[in-house]
PDB file of C-alpha atoms in Angstrom:
ATOM      1  CA  LEU A   1     -61.648  88.482 -43.098  1.00 67.00           C
ATOM      2  CA  PHE A   2     -60.204  85.538 -44.689  1.00 73.00           C
ATOM      3  CA  ALA A   3     -57.005  87.639 -46.069  1.00 74.00           C
ATOM      4  CA  LEU A   4     -56.538  89.021 -42.519  1.00 73.00           C
ATOM      5  CA  LEU A   5     -56.754  85.426 -41.211  1.00 77.00           C
ATOM      6  CA  ALA A   6     -54.405  84.069 -43.746  1.00 76.00           C
ATOM      7  CA  TYR A   7     -52.090  87.011 -42.758  1.00 74.00           C
ATOM      8  CA  MET A   8     -52.075  85.994 -39.217  1.00 78.00           C
ATOM      9  CA  ILE A   9     -51.576  82.582 -39.663  1.00 79.00           C
ATOM     10  CA  SER A  10     -48.582  83.522 -41.972  1.00 76.00           C
ATOM     11  CA  GLN A  11     -46.970  85.819 -39.362  1.00 79.00           C
ATOM     12  CA  LEU A  12     -47.402  82.917 -36.639  1.00 81.00           C
ATOM     13  CA  SER A  13     -45.843  80.419 -39.030  1.00 80.00           C
ATOM     14  CA  GLY A  14     -42.774  82.962 -39.387  1.00 77.00           C
ATOM     15  CA  ASP A  15     -42.840  83.433 -35.766  1.00 77.00           C
ATOM     16  CA  GLN A  16     -42.791  79.490 -35.049  1.00 82.00           C
ATOM     17  CA  ARG A  17     -40.124  78.883 -37.579  1.00 81.00           C
ATOM     18  CA  GLN A  18     -37.746  81.817 -36.096  1.00 84.00           C
ATOM     19  CA  LEU A  19     -38.268  80.269 -32.795  1.00 86.00           C
ATOM     20  CA  ILE A  20     -37.636  76.868 -33.901  1.00 86.00           C
ATOM     21  CA  SER A  21     -34.495  78.202 -35.784  1.00 84.00           C
ATOM     22  CA  GLN A  22     -33.315  79.948 -32.418  1.00 86.00           C
ATOM     23  CA  LEU A  23     -33.985  76.493 -30.636  1.00 88.00           C
ATOM     24  CA  ARG A  24     -31.590  74.652 -33.039  1.00 89.00           C
ATOM     25  CA  ALA A  25     -28.946  77.219 -32.978  1.00 87.00           C
ATOM     26  CA  SER A  26     -28.960  77.290 -28.793  1.00 88.00           C
ATOM     27  CA  ARG A  27     -29.119  73.258 -28.949  1.00 87.00           C
ATOM     28  CA  ALA A  28     -25.891  73.254 -31.272  1.00 87.00           C
ATOM     29  CA  LYS A  29     -24.206  75.658 -28.954  1.00 88.00           C
ATOM     30  CA  ALA A  30     -25.260  73.507 -25.583  1.00 83.00           C
ATOM     31  CA  LEU A  31     -23.818  70.346 -27.602  1.00 81.00           C
ATOM     32  CA  GLU A  32     -20.697  72.243 -28.522  1.00 83.00           C
ATOM     33  CA  ALA A  33     -19.932  73.444 -24.967  1.00 80.00           C
ATOM     34  CA  ASN A  34     -20.563  69.930 -23.630  1.00 75.00           C
ATOM     35  CA  GLN A  35     -18.111  68.681 -26.000  1.00 75.00           C
ATOM     36  CA  MET A  36     -15.409  71.125 -25.211  1.00 78.00           C
ATOM     37  CA  LYS A  37     -16.029  70.481 -21.703  1.00 75.00           C
ATOM     38  CA  SER A  38     -15.505  66.755 -22.014  1.00 71.00           C
ATOM     39  CA  ASN A  39     -12.214  67.223 -24.126  1.00 73.00           C
ATOM     40  CA  PHE A  40     -11.017  69.607 -21.255  1.00 76.00           C
ATOM     41  CA  LEU A  41     -11.695  67.209 -18.541  1.00 71.00           C
ATOM     42  CA  ALA A  42     -10.053  64.376 -20.513  1.00 69.00           C
ATOM     43  CA  SER A  43      -6.968  66.727 -20.954  1.00 73.00           C
ATOM     44  CA  VAL A  44      -7.046  67.536 -17.500  1.00 73.00           C
ATOM     45  CA  SER A  45      -7.472  63.905 -16.190  1.00 70.00           C
ATOM     46  CA  HIS A  46      -4.196  63.151 -18.447  1.00 67.00           C
ATOM     47  CA  GLU A  47      -2.401  66.029 -16.654  1.00 76.00           C
ATOM     48  CA  LEU A  48      -3.486  64.903 -13.081  1.00 78.00           C
ATOM     49  CA  ARG A  49      -2.521  61.196 -13.347  1.00 74.00           C
ATOM     50  CA  THR A  50       0.865  61.963 -14.549  1.00 73.00           C
ATOM     51  CA  PRO A  51       1.860  63.717 -11.430  1.00 82.00           C
ATOM     52  CA  LEU A  52      -0.261  61.430  -9.036  1.00 83.00           C
ATOM     53  CA  ASN A  53       1.684  58.525 -10.627  1.00 79.00           C
ATOM     54  CA  SER A  54       5.015  60.101  -9.765  1.00 84.00           C
ATOM     55  CA  ILE A  55       3.866  60.893  -6.230  1.00 87.00           C
ATOM     56  CA  LEU A  56       2.659  57.161  -5.717  1.00 85.00           C
ATOM     57  CA  GLY A  57       5.942  55.754  -7.122  1.00 86.00           C
ATOM     58  CA  PHE A  58       8.320  57.737  -4.944  1.00 88.00           C
ATOM     59  CA  SER A  59       6.371  57.685  -1.872  1.00 89.00           C
ATOM     60  CA  GLU A  60       6.414  53.640  -2.332  1.00 88.00           C
ATOM     61  CA  LEU A  61      10.014  53.957  -2.737  1.00 90.00           C
ATOM     62  CA  ILE A  62      10.935  56.125  -0.053  1.00 92.00           C
ATOM     63  CA  ARG A  63       8.567  53.863   2.150  1.00 88.00           C
ATOM     64  CA  GLU A  64      10.567  50.611   1.013  1.00 87.00           C
ATOM     65  CA  LEU A  65      13.869  52.381   1.452  1.00 90.00           C
ATOM     66  CA  SER A  66      13.502  54.135   4.546  1.00 88.00           C
ATOM     67  CA  MET A  67      14.922  52.726   7.870  1.00 89.00           C
ATOM     68  CA  ASP A  68      13.273  55.577   9.826  1.00 93.00           C
ATOM     69  CA  PRO A  69       9.912  54.669  11.365  1.00 91.00           C
ATOM     70  CA  THR A  70       8.739  58.422  11.027  1.00 92.00           C
ATOM     71  CA  VAL A  71       9.934  58.847   7.498  1.00 92.00           C
ATOM     72  CA  TYR A  72       7.981  55.454   6.842  1.00 91.00           C
ATOM     73  CA  LYS A  73       4.808  56.569   8.415  1.00 90.00           C
ATOM     74  CA  TYR A  74       4.768  59.998   6.403  1.00 90.00           C
ATOM     75  CA  ALA A  75       5.535  58.345   2.977  1.00 91.00           C
ATOM     76  CA  ASP A  76       2.902  55.751   3.730  1.00 89.00           C
ATOM     77  CA  LEU A  77       0.372  58.703   4.392  1.00 89.00           C
ATOM     78  CA  ILE A  78       1.452  60.335   1.224  1.00 91.00           C
ATOM     79  CA  ASN A  79       1.116  56.980  -0.660  1.00 88.00           C
ATOM     80  CA  ARG A  80      -2.390  56.253   0.737  1.00 87.00           C
ATOM     81  CA  SER A  81      -3.708  60.078  -0.057  1.00 87.00           C
ATOM     82  CA  GLY A  82      -2.439  59.687  -3.154  1.00 87.00           C
ATOM     83  CA  LYS A  83      -4.196  56.683  -4.111  1.00 85.00           C
ATOM     84  CA  HIS A  84      -7.536  57.869  -2.733  1.00 81.00           C
ATOM     85  CA  LEU A  85      -6.858  61.058  -4.971  1.00 84.00           C
ATOM     86  CA  HIS A  86      -6.154  58.936  -7.727  1.00 81.00           C
ATOM     87  CA  SER A  87      -9.520  57.162  -7.406  1.00 77.00           C
ATOM     88  CA  LEU A  88     -11.452  60.587  -6.985  1.00 75.00           C
ATOM     89  CA  VAL A  89      -9.861  61.867 -10.049  1.00 77.00           C
ATOM     90  CA  SER A  90     -11.087  58.585 -11.779  1.00 72.00           C
ATOM     91  CA  THR A  91     -14.621  58.982 -10.276  1.00 69.00           C
ATOM     92  CA  VAL A  92     -14.967  62.755 -11.003  1.00 68.00           C
ATOM     93  CA  LEU A  93     -13.524  62.229 -14.687  1.00 65.00           C
ATOM     94  CA  ASP A  94     -15.684  59.325 -15.747  1.00 66.00           C
ATOM     95  CA  LEU A  95     -18.188  61.754 -17.624  1.00 60.00           C
ATOM     96  CA  ALA A  96     -20.496  59.409 -19.448  1.00 55.00           C
ATOM     97  CA  LYS A  97     -21.330  57.786 -15.989  1.00 61.00           C
ATOM     98  CA  ILE A  98     -21.826  60.978 -14.215  1.00 63.00           C
ATOM     99  CA  GLU A  99     -24.057  62.787 -17.204  1.00 63.00           C
ATOM    100  CA  ALA A 100     -26.149  59.722 -17.581  1.00 57.00           C
ATOM    101  CA  GLY A 101     -27.075  59.809 -14.003  1.00 61.00           C
ATOM    102  CA  ARG A 102     -25.675  56.409 -13.483  1.00 63.00           C
ATOM    103  CA  MET A 103     -22.812  57.041 -11.041  1.00 66.00           C
ATOM    104  CA  GLU A 104     -21.872  53.252  -9.883  1.00 73.00           C
ATOM    105  CA  VAL A 105     -21.076  52.338  -6.237  1.00 79.00           C
ATOM    106  CA  GLN A 106     -17.965  49.596  -6.124  1.00 84.00           C
ATOM    107  CA  LEU A 107     -18.753  47.601  -3.020  1.00 91.00           C
ATOM    108  CA  GLU A 108     -16.319  45.721  -1.066  1.00 94.00           C
ATOM    109  CA  ASP A 109     -15.590  44.541   2.387  1.00 94.00           C
ATOM    110  CA  ILE A 110     -13.591  47.138   4.006  1.00 94.00           C
ATOM    111  CA  ASP A 111     -11.722  46.719   7.399  1.00 94.00           C
ATOM    112  CA  MET A 112     -13.072  49.936   8.999  1.00 95.00           C
ATOM    113  CA  ARG A 113     -10.318  49.875  11.977  1.00 93.00           C
ATOM    114  CA  ASP A 114      -7.660  50.227   9.525  1.00 92.00           C
ATOM    115  CA  LEU A 115      -9.816  52.876   7.392  1.00 92.00           C
ATOM    116  CA  LEU A 116     -10.724  55.072  10.283  1.00 95.00           C
ATOM    117  CA  SER A 117      -7.187  54.767  11.679  1.00 92.00           C
ATOM    118  CA  ALA A 118      -5.599  55.928   8.268  1.00 89.00           C
ATOM    119  CA  ILE A 119      -8.169  58.637   7.839  1.00 90.00           C
ATOM    120  CA  VAL A 120      -7.765  60.293  11.234  1.00 93.00           C
ATOM    121  CA  GLU A 121      -3.999  59.792  10.922  1.00 88.00           C
ATOM    122  CA  VAL A 122      -4.215  61.958   7.593  1.00 85.00           C
ATOM    123  CA  HIS A 123      -5.985  64.645   9.360  1.00 89.00           C
ATOM    124  CA  GLN A 124      -3.703  64.596  12.596  1.00 89.00           C
ATOM    125  CA  VAL A 125      -1.075  67.177  11.202  1.00 84.00           C
ATOM    126  CA  SER A 126      -3.869  69.695  10.682  1.00 88.00           C
ATOM    127  CA  ALA A 127      -5.359  69.358  14.095  1.00 92.00           C
ATOM    128  CA  ASP A 128      -1.709  69.325  15.567  1.00 91.00           C
ATOM    129  CA  LYS A 129      -1.306  72.555  13.762  1.00 91.00           C
ATOM    130  CA  LYS A 130      -4.092  74.192  15.305  1.00 94.00           C
ATOM    131  CA  LYS A 131      -3.213  72.757  18.824  1.00 95.00           C
ATOM    132  CA  LEU A 132      -6.542  70.372  18.816  1.00 96.00           C
ATOM    133  CA  ALA A 133      -7.137  66.995  19.954  1.00 96.00           C
ATOM    134  CA  LEU A 134      -7.944  64.470  17.415  1.00 96.00           C
ATOM    135  CA  SER A 135      -8.975  61.022  18.794  1.00 96.00           C
ATOM    136  CA  LEU A 136     -10.664  58.054  17.416  1.00 96.00           C
ATOM    137  CA  THR A 137     -12.513  55.609  19.524  1.00 96.00           C
ATOM    138  CA  LEU A 138     -13.441  52.002  18.498  1.00 94.00           C
ATOM    139  CA  PRO A 139     -15.297  49.257  20.208  1.00 91.00           C
ATOM    140  CA  PRO A 140     -12.175  46.704  21.235  1.00 89.00           C
ATOM    141  CA  GLY A 141     -11.517  43.659  19.914  1.00 83.00           C
ATOM    142  CA  LYS A 142     -12.498  41.996  16.689  1.00 80.00           C
ATOM    143  CA  ARG A 143     -12.402  42.975  13.094  1.00 86.00           C
ATOM    144  CA  ILE A 144     -15.100  45.497  11.917  1.00 90.00           C
ATOM    145  CA  THR A 145     -15.696  45.094   8.247  1.00 91.00           C
ATOM    146  CA  ALA A 146     -18.298  46.952   6.332  1.00 91.00           C
ATOM    147  CA  HIS A 147     -19.763  46.303   3.015  1.00 92.00           C
ATOM    148  CA  SER A 148     -19.440  49.625   1.095  1.00 92.00           C
ATOM    149  CA  ASP A 149     -17.674  52.036  -1.593  1.00 89.00           C
ATOM    150  CA  ARG A 150     -14.375  52.778  -0.204  1.00 88.00           C
ATOM    151  CA  THR A 151     -13.637  55.765  -2.509  1.00 83.00           C
ATOM    152  CA  LYS A 152     -17.297  57.304  -1.421  1.00 84.00           C
ATOM    153  CA  LEU A 153     -16.838  56.486   2.206  1.00 90.00           C
ATOM    154  CA  VAL A 154     -13.445  58.100   2.334  1.00 88.00           C
ATOM    155  CA  GLN A 155     -14.274  61.217   0.474  1.00 84.00           C
ATOM    156  CA  VAL A 156     -17.438  61.885   3.114  1.00 89.00           C
ATOM    157  CA  LEU A 157     -15.144  61.180   5.811  1.00 92.00           C
ATOM    158  CA  ASN A 158     -12.490  63.397   4.683  1.00 88.00           C
ATOM    159  CA  ASN A 159     -14.931  66.075   4.104  1.00 86.00           C
ATOM    160  CA  VAL A 160     -16.399  65.865   7.304  1.00 93.00           C
ATOM    161  CA  LEU A 161     -13.164  65.788   9.385  1.00 93.00           C
ATOM    162  CA  HIS A 162     -11.806  68.685   7.200  1.00 90.00           C
ATOM    163  CA  ASN A 163     -14.751  70.745   7.997  1.00 91.00           C
ATOM    164  CA  ALA A 164     -14.570  70.058  11.709  1.00 94.00           C
ATOM    165  CA  ILE A 165     -10.842  71.043  12.040  1.00 93.00           C
ATOM    166  CA  LYS A 166     -11.322  74.177   9.957  1.00 91.00           C
ATOM    167  CA  PHE A 167     -14.252  75.217  12.285  1.00 93.00           C
ATOM    168  CA  THR A 168     -12.963  74.174  15.389  1.00 95.00           C
ATOM    169  CA  HIS A 169     -10.500  76.866  17.282  1.00 94.00           C
ATOM    170  CA  THR A 170     -10.019  74.933  20.464  1.00 94.00           C
ATOM    171  CA  GLY A 171     -10.888  71.720  21.960  1.00 95.00           C
ATOM    172  CA  GLY A 172     -10.860  68.804  19.820  1.00 96.00           C
ATOM    173  CA  ILE A 173     -12.822  66.434  17.365  1.00 96.00           C
ATOM    174  CA  PHE A 174     -13.718  63.233  18.636  1.00 97.00           C
ATOM    175  CA  VAL A 175     -14.458  60.350  15.913  1.00 97.00           C
ATOM    176  CA  THR A 176     -16.360  57.494  17.333  1.00 96.00           C
ATOM    177  CA  GLY A 177     -17.485  54.363  15.940  1.00 94.00           C
ATOM    178  CA  THR A 178     -20.207  52.234  17.869  1.00 93.00           C
ATOM    179  CA  LEU A 179     -21.444  48.742  16.742  1.00 90.00           C
ATOM    180  CA  GLN A 180     -25.120  48.793  16.342  1.00 89.00           C
ATOM    181  CA  SER A 181     -27.514  45.780  17.063  1.00 88.00           C
ATOM    182  CA  ASP A 182     -27.888  44.814  13.503  1.00 89.00           C
ATOM    183  CA  ASN A 183     -23.752  44.664  13.410  1.00 85.00           C
ATOM    184  CA  SER A 184     -23.737  48.153  11.411  1.00 88.00           C
ATOM    185  CA  LEU A 185     -21.220  50.480  12.536  1.00 91.00           C
ATOM    186  CA  LEU A 186     -22.460  54.016  13.471  1.00 94.00           C
ATOM    187  CA  ILE A 187     -19.615  56.634  12.882  1.00 95.00           C
ATOM    188  CA  SER A 188     -19.995  59.824  14.768  1.00 95.00           C
ATOM    189  CA  VAL A 189     -17.693  62.856  14.389  1.00 95.00           C
ATOM    190  CA  ILE A 190     -18.269  65.427  17.262  1.00 95.00           C
ATOM    191  CA  ASP A 191     -16.194  68.505  17.845  1.00 95.00           C
ATOM    192  CA  THR A 192     -16.115  71.619  19.759  1.00 95.00           C
ATOM    193  CA  GLY A 193     -16.249  73.935  16.999  1.00 89.00           C
ATOM    194  CA  ILE A 194     -19.388  76.711  16.048  1.00 82.00           C
ATOM    195  CA  GLY A 195     -20.845  74.036  13.825  1.00 63.00           C
TER     196      GLY A 195
END
């Protein structure tokens, strides 16, 4: 009986050692894959920022040298979109914060009238292509300021407007800002699409 018990303990011990060895190998593979991902994203970061810097530089140059108001307007749209894309690339590729679950919020005072006008203007081309109305309605008068993270706010609004245009085939998309009693701004995006 004692011999049988010793044999079983020996077998269990061997199984446990094998399982620990497999877990260590699996962990090593996961760490290696994570390092490869980090290296890949660092490389992609450089590759994305290089052409983005050219886009930003040339759009600024076109904007400054242009005498045509339409060319100026389009160059300005390209420049603002490029700046937003640049900040998104920086946010996405900040691996340390993402992997640690500490995505930081960069709060600042934002002129919401300017920000919403710029976002709607960027999406106007897509709406025009589909022959959709795209309007922005804001309270008249004073400057509307929000204390928020500009990059994340633009990201959310771009996403909502992109989807509204994508899934609307007739009619339009109506962006409305309404001041609340606590002086905050409620932003509504209403469309005539299937959603």
